[in-house]
Short mmCIF file of C-alpha atoms in Angstrom, two decimals:
data_model
loop_
_atom_site.label_atom_id
_atom_site.label_comp_id
_atom_site.label_asym_id
_atom_site.label_seq_id
_atom_site.Cartn_x
_atom_site.Cartn_y
_atom_site.Cartn_z
CA MET A 11 59.47 173.15 21.24
CA ALA A 12 61.26 172.88 17.93
CA GLU A 13 63.41 169.97 19.14
CA ALA A 14 60.35 168.16 20.45
CA GLU A 15 58.56 168.63 17.14
CA ILE A 16 61.61 167.37 15.25
CA ALA A 17 61.77 164.28 17.48
CA ARG A 18 58.06 163.65 16.94
CA LEU A 19 58.40 163.94 13.17
CA GLU A 20 61.41 161.63 13.17
CA ALA A 21 59.41 159.05 15.14
CA VAL A 22 56.52 159.37 12.68
CA GLU A 23 58.91 158.99 9.75
CA LYS A 24 60.54 155.94 11.31
CA SER A 25 57.16 154.34 11.96
CA ALA A 26 56.05 155.11 8.41
CA ASN A 27 59.22 153.62 6.95
CA GLU A 28 58.73 150.47 9.01
CA ARG A 29 55.14 150.26 7.83
CA ILE A 30 56.20 150.74 4.21
CA ALA A 31 58.89 148.07 4.56
CA ASN A 32 56.42 145.56 6.03
CA LEU A 33 53.82 146.25 3.35
CA THR A 34 56.47 145.97 0.63
CA LEU A 35 57.56 142.61 2.03
CA ILE A 36 53.97 141.37 2.15
CA MET A 37 53.47 142.46 -1.46
CA LYS A 38 56.62 140.66 -2.62
CA VAL A 39 55.66 137.47 -0.79
CA LEU A 40 52.19 137.62 -2.34
CA GLN A 41 53.64 138.14 -5.82
CA ARG A 42 56.00 135.20 -5.37
CA THR A 43 53.14 133.03 -4.09
CA GLN A 44 50.93 133.83 -7.07
CA ASN A 45 53.44 134.07 -9.90
CA GLY A 46 56.83 132.86 -8.74
CA LYS A 47 58.46 129.63 -7.63
CA ARG A 48 57.19 128.35 -4.29
CA SER A 49 60.12 126.04 -3.69
CA GLU A 50 62.47 127.21 -0.95
CA ARG A 51 65.43 125.28 -2.35
CA LEU A 52 68.51 127.46 -2.80
CA ARG A 53 69.78 127.41 -6.40
CA LEU A 54 73.47 127.61 -5.58
CA GLU A 55 74.64 125.43 -8.44
CA VAL A 56 73.20 123.71 -11.48
CA ASN A 57 72.83 119.97 -10.98
CA ASP A 58 71.89 117.16 -13.34
CA GLU A 59 68.23 117.34 -12.37
CA GLN A 60 68.05 121.03 -13.21
CA VAL A 61 69.77 120.47 -16.55
CA SER A 62 67.32 117.68 -17.36
CA PHE A 63 64.39 119.92 -16.50
CA ALA A 64 65.78 122.82 -18.55
CA PHE A 65 66.11 120.72 -21.71
CA GLU A 66 62.82 118.85 -21.28
CA GLU A 67 60.95 121.10 -23.69
CA VAL A 68 63.87 121.03 -26.13
CA GLU A 69 63.75 117.23 -26.18
CA THR A 70 60.00 117.32 -26.80
CA GLY A 71 60.50 119.58 -29.82
CA LEU A 72 63.33 117.45 -31.21
CA SER A 73 61.21 114.32 -30.88
CA ALA A 74 58.43 115.92 -32.93
CA ILE A 75 60.94 116.96 -35.63
CA ARG A 76 62.41 113.44 -35.81
CA SER A 77 58.94 111.94 -36.24
CA GLU A 78 58.18 114.32 -39.09
CA LEU A 79 61.50 113.59 -40.83
CA ASP A 80 61.04 109.83 -40.44
CA ARG A 81 57.63 110.02 -42.05
CA ALA A 82 58.99 112.02 -44.99
CA ALA A 83 62.06 109.81 -45.54
CA LYS A 84 61.74 106.82 -47.86
CA ASP A 85 64.43 104.75 -46.18
CA LYS A 86 64.07 105.17 -42.45
CA PRO A 87 67.41 104.83 -40.65
CA LYS A 88 67.43 102.39 -37.78
CA ARG A 89 68.02 104.07 -34.46
CA ALA A 90 69.41 102.36 -31.43
CA PRO A 91 66.57 101.43 -29.06
CA ARG A 92 66.27 103.72 -26.07
CA PRO A 93 66.72 101.96 -22.72
CA ARG A 94 63.30 101.54 -21.16
CA LYS A 95 62.35 100.90 -17.57
CA GLY A 96 60.33 97.71 -17.26
CA PHE A 97 56.71 97.76 -16.17
CA ALA A 98 55.71 96.64 -12.68
CA ALA A 99 55.44 92.88 -12.25
CA HIS A 100 51.93 93.00 -10.75
CA LEU A 101 50.43 94.49 -13.93
CA GLU A 102 48.33 92.09 -15.96
CA ARG A 103 49.95 90.91 -19.20
CA ILE A 104 47.71 90.34 -22.22
CA GLU A 105 49.66 88.51 -24.89
CA GLU A 106 48.83 89.21 -28.51
CA VAL A 107 50.44 86.87 -31.03
CA ILE A 108 50.61 88.16 -34.62
CA GLU A 109 51.17 85.28 -37.02
CA PRO A 110 52.81 86.04 -40.39
CA GLU A 111 51.09 85.32 -43.67
CA ILE A 112 52.18 82.06 -45.31
CA PRO A 113 54.30 82.92 -48.35
CA ALA A 114 53.53 81.43 -51.74
CA GLY A 115 54.92 77.93 -52.22
CA CYS A 116 54.98 77.12 -48.49
CA GLU A 117 51.38 76.00 -48.19
CA GLY A 118 51.07 72.70 -46.33
CA LEU A 119 54.69 72.70 -45.04
CA ALA A 120 55.36 72.31 -41.32
CA LYS A 121 56.31 75.51 -39.49
CA VAL A 122 59.24 75.54 -37.07
CA LEU A 123 59.48 78.33 -34.48
CA ILE A 124 63.08 79.59 -34.40
CA GLY A 125 62.56 82.78 -32.38
CA GLU A 126 60.37 85.79 -31.84
CA ASP A 127 60.44 89.53 -31.26
CA ARG A 128 58.74 90.65 -28.07
CA SER A 129 57.66 94.16 -27.11
CA GLU A 130 55.54 95.65 -24.34
CA ARG A 131 53.26 98.68 -24.43
CA LEU A 132 51.34 100.18 -21.56
CA ASP A 133 47.57 100.01 -21.98
CA VAL A 134 44.64 101.14 -19.86
CA VAL A 135 41.15 99.71 -19.45
CA PRO A 136 38.77 102.56 -18.60
CA PRO A 137 36.44 101.76 -15.70
CA LYS A 138 33.02 100.63 -16.77
CA PHE A 139 29.74 100.13 -14.98
CA ARG A 140 28.07 96.77 -14.66
CA VAL A 141 25.11 95.33 -12.79
CA ILE A 142 25.63 92.52 -10.28
CA VAL A 143 22.62 90.19 -10.31
CA THR A 144 22.41 88.09 -7.14
CA ARG A 145 20.15 85.05 -7.34
CA ARG A 146 19.32 82.98 -4.25
CA PRO A 147 17.34 79.91 -5.28
CA LYS A 148 14.84 78.40 -2.85
CA TYR A 149 14.74 74.62 -2.55
CA ALA A 150 12.25 72.22 -1.04
CA PHE A 151 13.02 68.56 -0.33
CA ARG A 152 10.56 65.83 -1.17
CA GLY A 153 9.56 64.00 1.96
CA SER A 154 10.68 66.84 4.22
CA ASP A 155 9.07 70.05 5.39
CA GLY A 156 10.58 73.46 5.02
CA VAL A 157 12.42 75.52 2.45
CA VAL A 158 16.15 76.17 2.32
CA GLN A 159 17.76 79.27 0.91
CA ALA A 160 21.23 80.82 1.22
CA LEU A 161 21.61 83.88 3.41
CA ALA A 162 21.65 87.21 1.64
CA PRO A 163 25.12 88.76 1.64
CA ALA A 164 25.56 91.67 4.01
CA HIS A 165 25.99 95.11 2.48
CA ILE A 166 26.83 98.52 3.84
CA ILE A 167 23.64 99.91 2.28
CA GLU A 168 21.09 97.13 2.47
CA GLY A 169 18.48 97.30 -0.25
CA GLY A 170 20.38 100.11 -1.95
CA LEU A 171 21.89 100.48 -5.40
CA PRO A 172 25.66 100.44 -4.82
CA THR A 173 28.02 97.59 -4.24
CA GLU A 174 30.92 98.09 -1.86
CA ARG A 175 33.18 98.34 -4.91
CA LEU A 176 31.25 101.35 -6.19
CA LEU A 177 31.28 102.99 -2.76
CA ALA A 178 35.04 102.57 -2.57
CA TYR A 179 35.45 103.93 -6.09
CA ILE A 180 33.46 107.07 -5.31
CA ALA A 181 35.27 107.59 -2.00
CA VAL A 182 38.73 107.22 -3.52
CA SER A 183 37.81 109.51 -6.42
CA LYS A 184 36.67 112.26 -4.06
CA TYR A 185 38.94 112.02 -1.04
CA ALA A 186 42.15 110.74 -2.64
CA ASP A 187 41.94 112.01 -6.23
CA GLY A 188 40.24 115.32 -5.42
CA LEU A 189 37.24 114.71 -7.70
CA PRO A 190 34.11 116.36 -6.23
CA LEU A 191 30.78 114.57 -6.41
CA TYR A 192 29.32 116.99 -8.96
CA ARG A 193 32.18 116.15 -11.35
CA GLN A 194 31.70 112.45 -10.75
CA GLU A 195 28.00 112.90 -11.52
CA ALA A 196 28.87 114.37 -14.93
CA ILE A 197 31.46 111.66 -15.64
CA TYR A 198 29.07 108.81 -14.85
CA LEU A 199 26.35 110.42 -16.94
CA ARG A 200 28.58 110.02 -20.02
CA ASP A 201 28.17 106.27 -19.57
CA GLY A 202 24.41 106.61 -19.28
CA VAL A 203 24.41 106.08 -15.51
CA GLU A 204 22.54 108.76 -13.59
CA ILE A 205 23.65 109.06 -9.96
CA SER A 206 22.86 112.38 -8.34
CA ARG A 207 25.45 114.04 -6.15
CA SER A 208 22.96 114.16 -3.27
CA LEU A 209 22.55 110.39 -3.44
CA MET A 210 26.31 109.86 -3.51
CA ALA A 211 26.62 112.20 -0.53
CA GLN A 212 24.16 110.02 1.39
CA TRP A 213 26.20 106.95 0.48
CA MET A 214 29.35 108.60 1.81
CA GLY A 215 27.49 109.31 5.05
CA HIS A 216 26.66 105.61 5.41
CA LEU A 217 30.25 104.78 4.63
CA ARG A 218 31.52 107.13 7.32
CA PHE A 219 29.35 105.45 9.95
CA GLU A 220 30.71 102.04 9.09
CA LEU A 221 34.33 103.22 8.92
CA GLN A 222 34.35 105.38 12.04
CA MET A 223 35.57 102.57 14.26
CA LEU A 224 38.52 101.99 11.95
CA ALA A 225 39.38 105.69 11.96
CA ASP A 226 39.18 105.78 15.76
CA TYR A 227 41.44 102.76 15.94
CA ILE A 228 44.02 104.35 13.64
CA LEU A 229 44.15 107.44 15.87
CA GLU A 230 44.74 105.21 18.89
CA ARG A 231 47.59 103.52 17.04
CA VAL A 232 49.04 106.90 16.13
CA LYS A 233 49.04 107.88 19.81
CA GLU A 234 51.02 104.76 20.67
CA GLY A 235 54.04 106.23 18.88
CA GLU A 236 57.02 107.58 20.78
CA ARG A 237 57.08 110.63 18.52
CA ILE A 238 54.12 111.86 16.49
CA PHE A 239 53.33 114.89 14.35
CA ALA A 240 50.37 117.26 14.43
CA ASP A 241 49.10 120.01 12.15
CA GLU A 242 45.83 121.59 11.11
CA THR A 243 44.32 123.31 8.09
CA THR A 244 41.14 125.22 7.37
CA LEU A 245 38.12 123.48 5.89
CA PRO A 246 35.31 125.89 4.91
CA THR A 247 31.96 124.35 5.81
CA LEU A 248 28.51 125.35 4.66
CA ALA A 249 26.44 126.71 7.54
CA PRO A 250 22.93 125.21 7.60
CA GLY A 251 20.20 127.55 6.39
CA SER A 252 22.46 130.53 5.70
CA GLY A 253 24.01 129.64 2.36
CA LYS A 254 27.35 130.91 3.68
CA THR A 255 30.46 129.08 4.74
CA THR A 256 32.04 129.12 8.16
CA LYS A 257 35.65 128.35 8.99
CA ALA A 258 36.12 124.83 10.31
CA TRP A 259 39.34 122.89 10.79
CA LEU A 260 40.80 119.58 9.74
CA TRP A 261 43.34 118.30 12.27
CA ALA A 262 45.96 115.77 11.21
CA TYR A 263 48.03 113.45 13.41
CA ALA A 264 50.74 111.38 11.77
CA ARG A 265 53.17 108.70 12.85
CA ASP A 266 56.16 107.53 10.86
CA ASP A 267 59.09 105.83 12.60
CA ARG A 268 61.00 104.91 9.45
CA PRO A 269 63.36 107.94 9.50
CA TYR A 270 65.06 106.55 12.63
CA GLY A 271 64.81 102.88 11.67
CA GLY A 272 61.49 102.10 13.34
CA THR A 273 59.43 99.14 12.19
CA SER A 274 55.91 100.33 13.03
CA PRO A 275 53.78 101.05 9.97
CA PRO A 276 53.25 104.73 9.10
CA MET A 277 49.75 106.09 9.53
CA VAL A 278 47.77 109.31 9.66
CA ALA A 279 44.47 110.21 11.33
CA TYR A 280 42.26 113.22 10.67
CA ARG A 281 39.68 114.88 12.87
CA PHE A 282 37.11 117.50 11.85
CA GLU A 283 36.35 120.31 14.30
CA ASN A 284 34.47 123.60 14.19
CA SER A 285 37.25 125.42 16.00
CA ARG A 286 41.01 125.61 16.36
CA GLY A 287 40.87 125.76 20.13
CA ALA A 288 43.22 124.05 22.55
CA ASP A 289 40.36 121.84 23.76
CA CYS A 290 40.44 120.04 20.39
CA VAL A 291 44.07 119.03 20.85
CA THR A 292 43.42 117.99 24.45
CA ARG A 293 40.55 115.76 23.37
CA HIS A 294 42.31 114.25 20.36
CA LEU A 295 45.55 113.47 22.21
CA SER A 296 43.99 112.13 25.37
CA GLY A 297 46.18 109.27 26.56
CA PHE A 298 49.20 110.24 24.48
CA THR A 299 52.61 110.36 26.15
CA GLY A 300 55.75 111.20 24.24
CA ILE A 301 57.19 113.69 21.77
CA LEU A 302 54.84 115.92 19.80
CA GLN A 303 56.48 117.55 16.79
CA VAL A 304 54.56 120.61 15.63
CA ASP A 305 54.80 124.14 14.33
CA GLY A 306 54.61 127.06 16.73
CA TYR A 307 50.84 127.07 17.27
CA SER A 308 49.99 127.92 20.89
CA ALA A 309 47.40 125.14 21.34
CA TYR A 310 50.15 122.52 21.38
CA THR A 311 52.23 124.60 23.79
CA ASN A 312 49.24 124.91 26.12
CA LEU A 313 48.78 121.14 26.06
CA ALA A 314 52.37 120.51 27.14
CA LYS A 315 52.28 123.23 29.83
CA THR A 316 48.94 122.10 31.24
CA ARG A 317 50.06 118.52 31.65
CA ALA A 318 53.33 119.63 33.22
CA LYS A 319 51.53 121.85 35.76
CA THR A 320 49.00 119.20 36.75
CA GLY A 321 51.68 116.57 37.21
CA SER A 322 49.99 114.25 34.75
CA ASN A 323 51.68 110.98 33.86
CA GLU A 324 50.83 111.74 30.23
CA THR A 325 53.74 114.12 29.70
CA VAL A 326 54.25 115.76 26.33
CA GLN A 327 57.56 117.08 25.05
CA LEU A 328 57.33 119.57 22.19
CA ALA A 329 59.73 119.38 19.26
CA GLY A 330 59.94 122.34 16.92
CA CYS A 331 59.86 122.50 13.15
CA TRP A 332 62.86 124.12 11.49
CA ALA A 333 61.03 124.24 8.16
CA HIS A 334 58.45 126.68 9.57
CA LEU A 335 61.25 128.80 11.01
CA ARG A 336 63.22 128.69 7.78
CA ARG A 337 60.19 129.84 5.81
CA LYS A 338 59.99 133.07 7.79
CA PHE A 339 63.63 133.92 7.06
CA TYR A 340 63.37 132.73 3.46
CA ASP A 341 60.65 135.28 2.67
CA LEU A 342 62.93 138.00 4.03
CA HIS A 343 65.89 136.61 2.07
CA ILE A 344 63.99 136.58 -1.24
CA SER A 345 62.76 140.13 -0.65
CA GLY A 346 66.32 141.29 0.02
CA VAL A 347 65.42 143.30 3.11
CA SER A 348 67.66 141.54 5.64
CA GLN A 349 71.24 140.34 5.38
CA ALA A 350 70.76 138.38 8.61
CA ALA A 351 67.93 136.46 6.94
CA THR A 352 70.19 135.58 4.01
CA ASP A 353 72.94 134.41 6.38
CA THR A 354 70.36 132.33 8.27
CA VAL A 355 69.03 130.60 5.18
CA LEU A 356 72.52 129.77 3.93
CA ALA A 357 73.53 128.35 7.32
CA MET A 358 70.39 126.22 7.54
CA THR A 359 71.31 124.51 4.27
CA GLU A 360 74.03 122.65 6.15
CA LEU A 361 71.49 121.33 8.67
CA TRP A 362 69.41 119.66 5.97
CA ARG A 363 72.51 118.24 4.30
CA ILE A 364 73.36 116.44 7.53
CA GLU A 365 69.77 115.21 7.82
CA ASP A 366 70.12 113.56 4.42
CA GLU A 367 73.12 111.65 5.78
CA VAL A 368 71.39 110.33 8.92
CA ARG A 369 67.96 109.55 7.49
CA GLY A 370 67.07 105.91 8.11
CA LYS A 371 69.78 105.30 10.71
CA ASP A 372 69.07 104.38 14.33
CA ALA A 373 68.25 107.10 16.84
CA ASP A 374 71.58 106.96 18.69
CA SER A 375 73.60 107.33 15.48
CA ARG A 376 71.45 110.25 14.37
CA ALA A 377 71.86 112.06 17.68
CA ALA A 378 75.63 111.50 17.72
CA ARG A 379 76.03 112.82 14.19
CA ARG A 380 73.92 115.88 14.96
CA GLN A 381 75.95 116.62 18.09
CA GLU A 382 79.10 116.39 16.02
CA LYS A 383 78.01 118.46 13.03
CA SER A 384 74.70 120.29 13.56
CA SER A 385 75.07 121.59 17.11
CA THR A 386 77.74 124.13 16.14
CA THR A 387 75.57 125.53 13.34
CA VAL A 388 72.53 125.77 15.60
CA ALA A 389 74.51 127.57 18.33
CA SER A 390 75.91 130.08 15.84
CA LEU A 391 72.42 130.77 14.49
CA PHE A 392 70.98 131.59 17.89
CA GLU A 393 74.02 133.78 18.61
CA LEU A 394 73.41 135.64 15.34
CA TRP A 395 69.73 136.16 16.12
CA GLU A 396 70.37 137.47 19.63
CA LYS A 397 72.83 140.04 18.29
CA GLU A 398 70.61 141.03 15.38
CA LEU A 399 67.48 141.49 17.50
CA GLY A 400 68.95 144.57 19.16
CA LYS A 401 69.82 146.16 15.83
CA VAL A 402 66.47 145.98 14.04
CA SER A 403 63.14 147.60 14.74
CA GLY A 404 60.92 145.61 17.07
CA LYS A 405 58.03 145.98 14.62
CA SER A 406 59.92 144.62 11.61
CA LYS A 407 59.39 141.19 10.08
CA THR A 408 63.01 140.35 10.84
CA ALA A 409 62.44 140.93 14.56
CA GLU A 410 59.24 138.89 14.36
CA ALA A 411 61.09 135.92 12.82
CA ILE A 412 63.90 136.17 15.38
CA ARG A 413 61.47 136.27 18.31
CA TYR A 414 59.70 133.23 16.87
CA ALA A 415 63.00 131.33 17.04
CA LEU A 416 64.17 132.57 20.44
CA THR A 417 60.88 131.84 22.21
CA ARG A 418 60.93 128.26 20.89
CA ARG A 419 64.61 127.58 21.38
CA GLU A 420 64.19 124.56 23.64
CA ALA A 421 61.79 122.84 21.23
CA LEU A 422 63.96 123.67 18.21
CA GLU A 423 67.15 122.33 19.83
CA ARG A 424 65.57 119.09 21.02
CA PHE A 425 66.35 117.27 17.76
CA LEU A 426 70.08 117.60 18.51
CA THR A 427 69.93 115.23 21.48
CA ASP A 428 67.07 112.91 20.48
CA GLY A 429 67.53 110.97 17.26
CA ARG A 430 63.85 110.05 17.07
CA ILE A 431 62.96 113.66 16.28
CA GLU A 432 62.97 114.98 12.73
CA ILE A 433 64.34 118.40 11.86
CA ASP A 434 60.94 119.40 10.48
CA SER A 435 57.31 118.33 10.50
CA ASN A 436 57.11 117.70 6.77
CA ILE A 437 55.69 114.22 7.38
CA VAL A 438 52.38 115.63 8.60
CA GLU A 439 52.49 118.47 6.06
CA ARG A 440 52.62 115.86 3.30
CA ALA A 441 49.52 114.32 4.85
CA ILE A 442 47.80 117.72 4.84
CA ARG A 443 48.64 118.51 1.21
CA PRO A 444 46.20 116.01 -0.45
CA GLN A 445 43.38 117.45 1.64
CA THR A 446 44.14 120.97 0.47
CA ILE A 447 43.87 119.78 -3.13
CA THR A 448 40.50 118.17 -2.43
CA ARG A 449 39.44 121.34 -0.61
CA LYS A 450 40.42 123.50 -3.58
CA ASN A 451 38.38 121.36 -5.97
CA SER A 452 35.37 120.93 -3.68
CA LEU A 453 35.45 124.54 -2.37
CA PHE A 454 33.85 123.55 0.96
CA ALA A 455 32.31 120.75 2.99
CA GLY A 456 28.54 120.64 2.60
CA SER A 457 27.87 120.28 6.33
CA GLU A 458 29.46 119.28 9.61
CA GLY A 459 28.53 115.71 8.82
CA GLY A 460 30.24 116.06 5.46
CA GLY A 461 33.36 117.35 7.20
CA ARG A 462 33.40 114.37 9.56
CA THR A 463 32.92 112.02 6.63
CA TRP A 464 35.84 113.73 4.93
CA ALA A 465 38.07 113.17 7.97
CA THR A 466 37.04 109.54 8.45
CA VAL A 467 37.45 108.38 4.86
CA ALA A 468 40.67 110.36 4.37
CA THR A 469 42.11 108.66 7.46
CA LEU A 470 41.82 105.24 5.86
CA LEU A 471 42.88 106.32 2.39
CA GLN A 472 46.00 108.20 3.46
CA THR A 473 46.98 105.49 5.94
CA ALA A 474 46.75 102.94 3.15
CA LEU A 475 48.90 105.16 0.94
CA CYS A 476 51.46 105.58 3.73
CA ARG A 477 51.52 101.83 4.31
CA ALA A 478 52.11 101.24 0.62
CA ARG A 479 55.03 103.67 0.69
CA HIS A 480 53.10 106.08 -1.50
CA LYS A 481 52.90 103.65 -4.42
CA ALA A 482 49.87 103.75 -6.69
CA VAL A 483 47.68 101.35 -4.73
CA TYR A 484 44.60 102.59 -6.53
CA ALA A 485 45.91 102.33 -10.09
CA ASP A 486 43.94 99.16 -10.78
CA ARG A 487 40.39 99.95 -9.74
CA ARG A 488 39.27 96.40 -10.41
CA THR A 489 41.37 94.88 -7.64
CA MET A 490 41.10 97.76 -5.18
CA PRO A 491 37.93 96.88 -3.26
CA SER A 492 36.66 93.45 -2.37
CA THR A 493 33.01 92.62 -1.95
CA CYS A 494 31.39 92.13 1.42
CA SER A 495 32.09 88.81 3.04
CA ASN A 496 31.35 87.14 6.34
CA ILE A 497 34.96 87.23 7.53
CA PRO A 498 35.07 88.84 11.00
CA PHE A 499 36.00 92.49 10.92
CA GLU A 500 39.06 92.18 13.15
CA THR A 501 40.47 89.47 10.85
CA ARG A 502 39.87 91.50 7.69
CA PHE A 503 41.38 94.61 9.23
CA SER A 504 44.52 92.86 10.47
CA ARG A 505 45.01 91.30 7.04
CA ARG A 506 44.84 94.66 5.29
CA PHE A 507 47.10 96.58 7.66
CA ARG A 508 49.00 93.75 9.39
CA TRP A 509 47.90 95.07 12.76
CA ARG A 510 46.35 93.32 15.72
CA PHE A 511 42.84 94.60 16.30
CA VAL A 512 41.08 94.60 19.66
CA VAL A 513 37.37 93.96 19.15
CA GLY A 514 35.18 96.82 20.30
CA THR A 515 31.68 96.66 21.73
CA ARG A 516 29.85 98.44 18.90
CA HIS A 517 28.94 96.57 15.75
CA SER A 518 27.77 98.10 12.51
CA SER A 519 24.08 98.44 11.80
CA HIS A 520 24.09 96.01 8.90
CA ALA A 521 25.99 93.48 11.02
CA GLN A 522 23.33 93.68 13.73
CA ARG A 523 20.58 93.20 11.16
CA ALA A 524 22.43 90.26 9.65
CA PHE A 525 22.69 88.69 13.08
CA ARG A 526 18.96 89.11 13.73
CA ASN A 527 18.09 87.72 10.30
CA SER A 528 20.34 84.70 10.76
CA ARG A 529 18.61 83.81 14.04
CA SER A 530 15.15 84.00 12.49
CA ARG A 531 15.85 81.53 9.67
CA SER A 532 15.07 77.98 10.70
CA LEU A 533 16.89 76.15 7.91
CA GLY A 534 19.57 78.68 6.97
CA ARG A 535 23.17 77.56 7.23
CA ASN A 536 25.60 79.30 9.60
CA ARG A 537 22.63 80.85 11.36
CA SER A 538 24.66 81.54 14.49
CA ALA A 539 27.44 83.36 12.64
CA LEU A 540 27.58 87.11 12.91
CA ALA A 541 27.93 88.43 9.38
CA ARG A 542 30.16 91.35 10.25
CA SER A 543 31.53 92.83 7.10
CA TYR A 544 32.57 96.42 6.72
CA GLY A 545 32.87 96.04 2.98
CA PHE A 546 35.48 98.75 2.38
CA SER A 547 38.94 97.51 1.52
CA PHE A 548 41.78 98.82 -0.57
CA ALA A 549 42.92 95.68 -2.34
CA SER A 550 42.63 91.94 -2.13
CA ALA A 551 44.69 90.48 0.70
CA ASP A 552 47.31 88.98 -1.60
CA SER A 553 47.56 92.03 -3.83
CA PHE A 554 47.75 94.58 -1.03
CA SER A 555 50.17 92.56 1.09
CA SER A 556 52.52 92.05 -1.83
CA ARG A 557 52.63 95.78 -2.56
CA CYS A 558 53.17 96.73 1.07
CA ALA A 559 55.82 94.15 1.92
#
């Protein structure tokens, strides 16, 4: 009896110690998330970038001291000009010529220009509101019956207040810059323009309807890729009538072939769903065949297994994400609870170093280099994990991380033999990050319709940013959107994204109305033309193409 009681108490103590260790680890991870550095980069040595960052505040203080001394000094010493990076060529240049005063005795003499000093300073023109007045004169001809008048331009919101430029400005401010509508309402009110957030929300709903076909098309183009990425994040949504939020999900699907030398343009598509179920992935990726690079979420695994069991021609190969795996061991390494986790993190550093070498090379070269250098490291890691799993408690976080790796071994090792696969899924995580910022500022989506609007508009904005190689496409708000025109939609879309567009069967509501109106006018010009204009663009054709070349 005594031995049995001792064994029971030892088991209780062991379980309690494991529980304490897990809770301690959770507490340390939470503290690091809230107060510490979130970067998982190992600080093994001090590099130039770290030195520059460390002395940034020192340089700021020294600059303030120099300015104060220069102001106090009577004779200011001339300092050598600091090398300055030139401004972008596409920025507008406003030349200001400052003529000197004519000295005494030189009045009436001819001036000869022998040189000049030239300097450039960066300026900003704050956005301002204006009213576009459209006049369409009516004309009658003497000796002829009838009246002639130009067709009214098509607009996304016919008879409404906003131009397409204003709609684009509001959409970019909210879904790309993370500025909620209630903040925009306060900003516009400073200029004496009163636009309620509810009205702007209605405008965004109209915009989503007109842009939905573009968003659907982008998703289809994403699914044409040989290797695509998928991820999802929560999007709290206000439940109608309850005043409470429910958990909805924003799914992201990204394509970027540039890491292995591909020429297809990068793009990302979002989808809003009320659940995180496997049926969402099945519906979104209908028709996709190829490599799907994801984290360890079971919905993607179920998709691949289901298609394999049914013998579908749309086969899906899963590729794992080493960044997700590394994160599990990194938390253990920082907490200092597992030497195996520390050894794992240090060994993984070599894998990313090799990835830096092969980035941008063709798929065959990448695979050959990985077989030569990375395969040995990967094999040693799995050997370490298999040995360590038998030494640690099955309930510990270390065992949990090891099981995560071992159960996904095939997907994690796939990047060694296929150069199209990345070592991680950071491409789609970078597409998710802007939406988390917008979510943090907006707190929640106002409705399911608001969530779908979010996904649709974000699809176009982030795809445009990807296509522009993440340059500041939206810096100049004046050239960002173009007004509605009668250029066919497929032509406008192919100009903006340099893609071939297959015309669908559904036209926008304002396009249908424009078509009916054109048929009813007896003397209107171009009465048979379908005024299909979606009115939302990111830059003029010349400006956008030059920045995306």
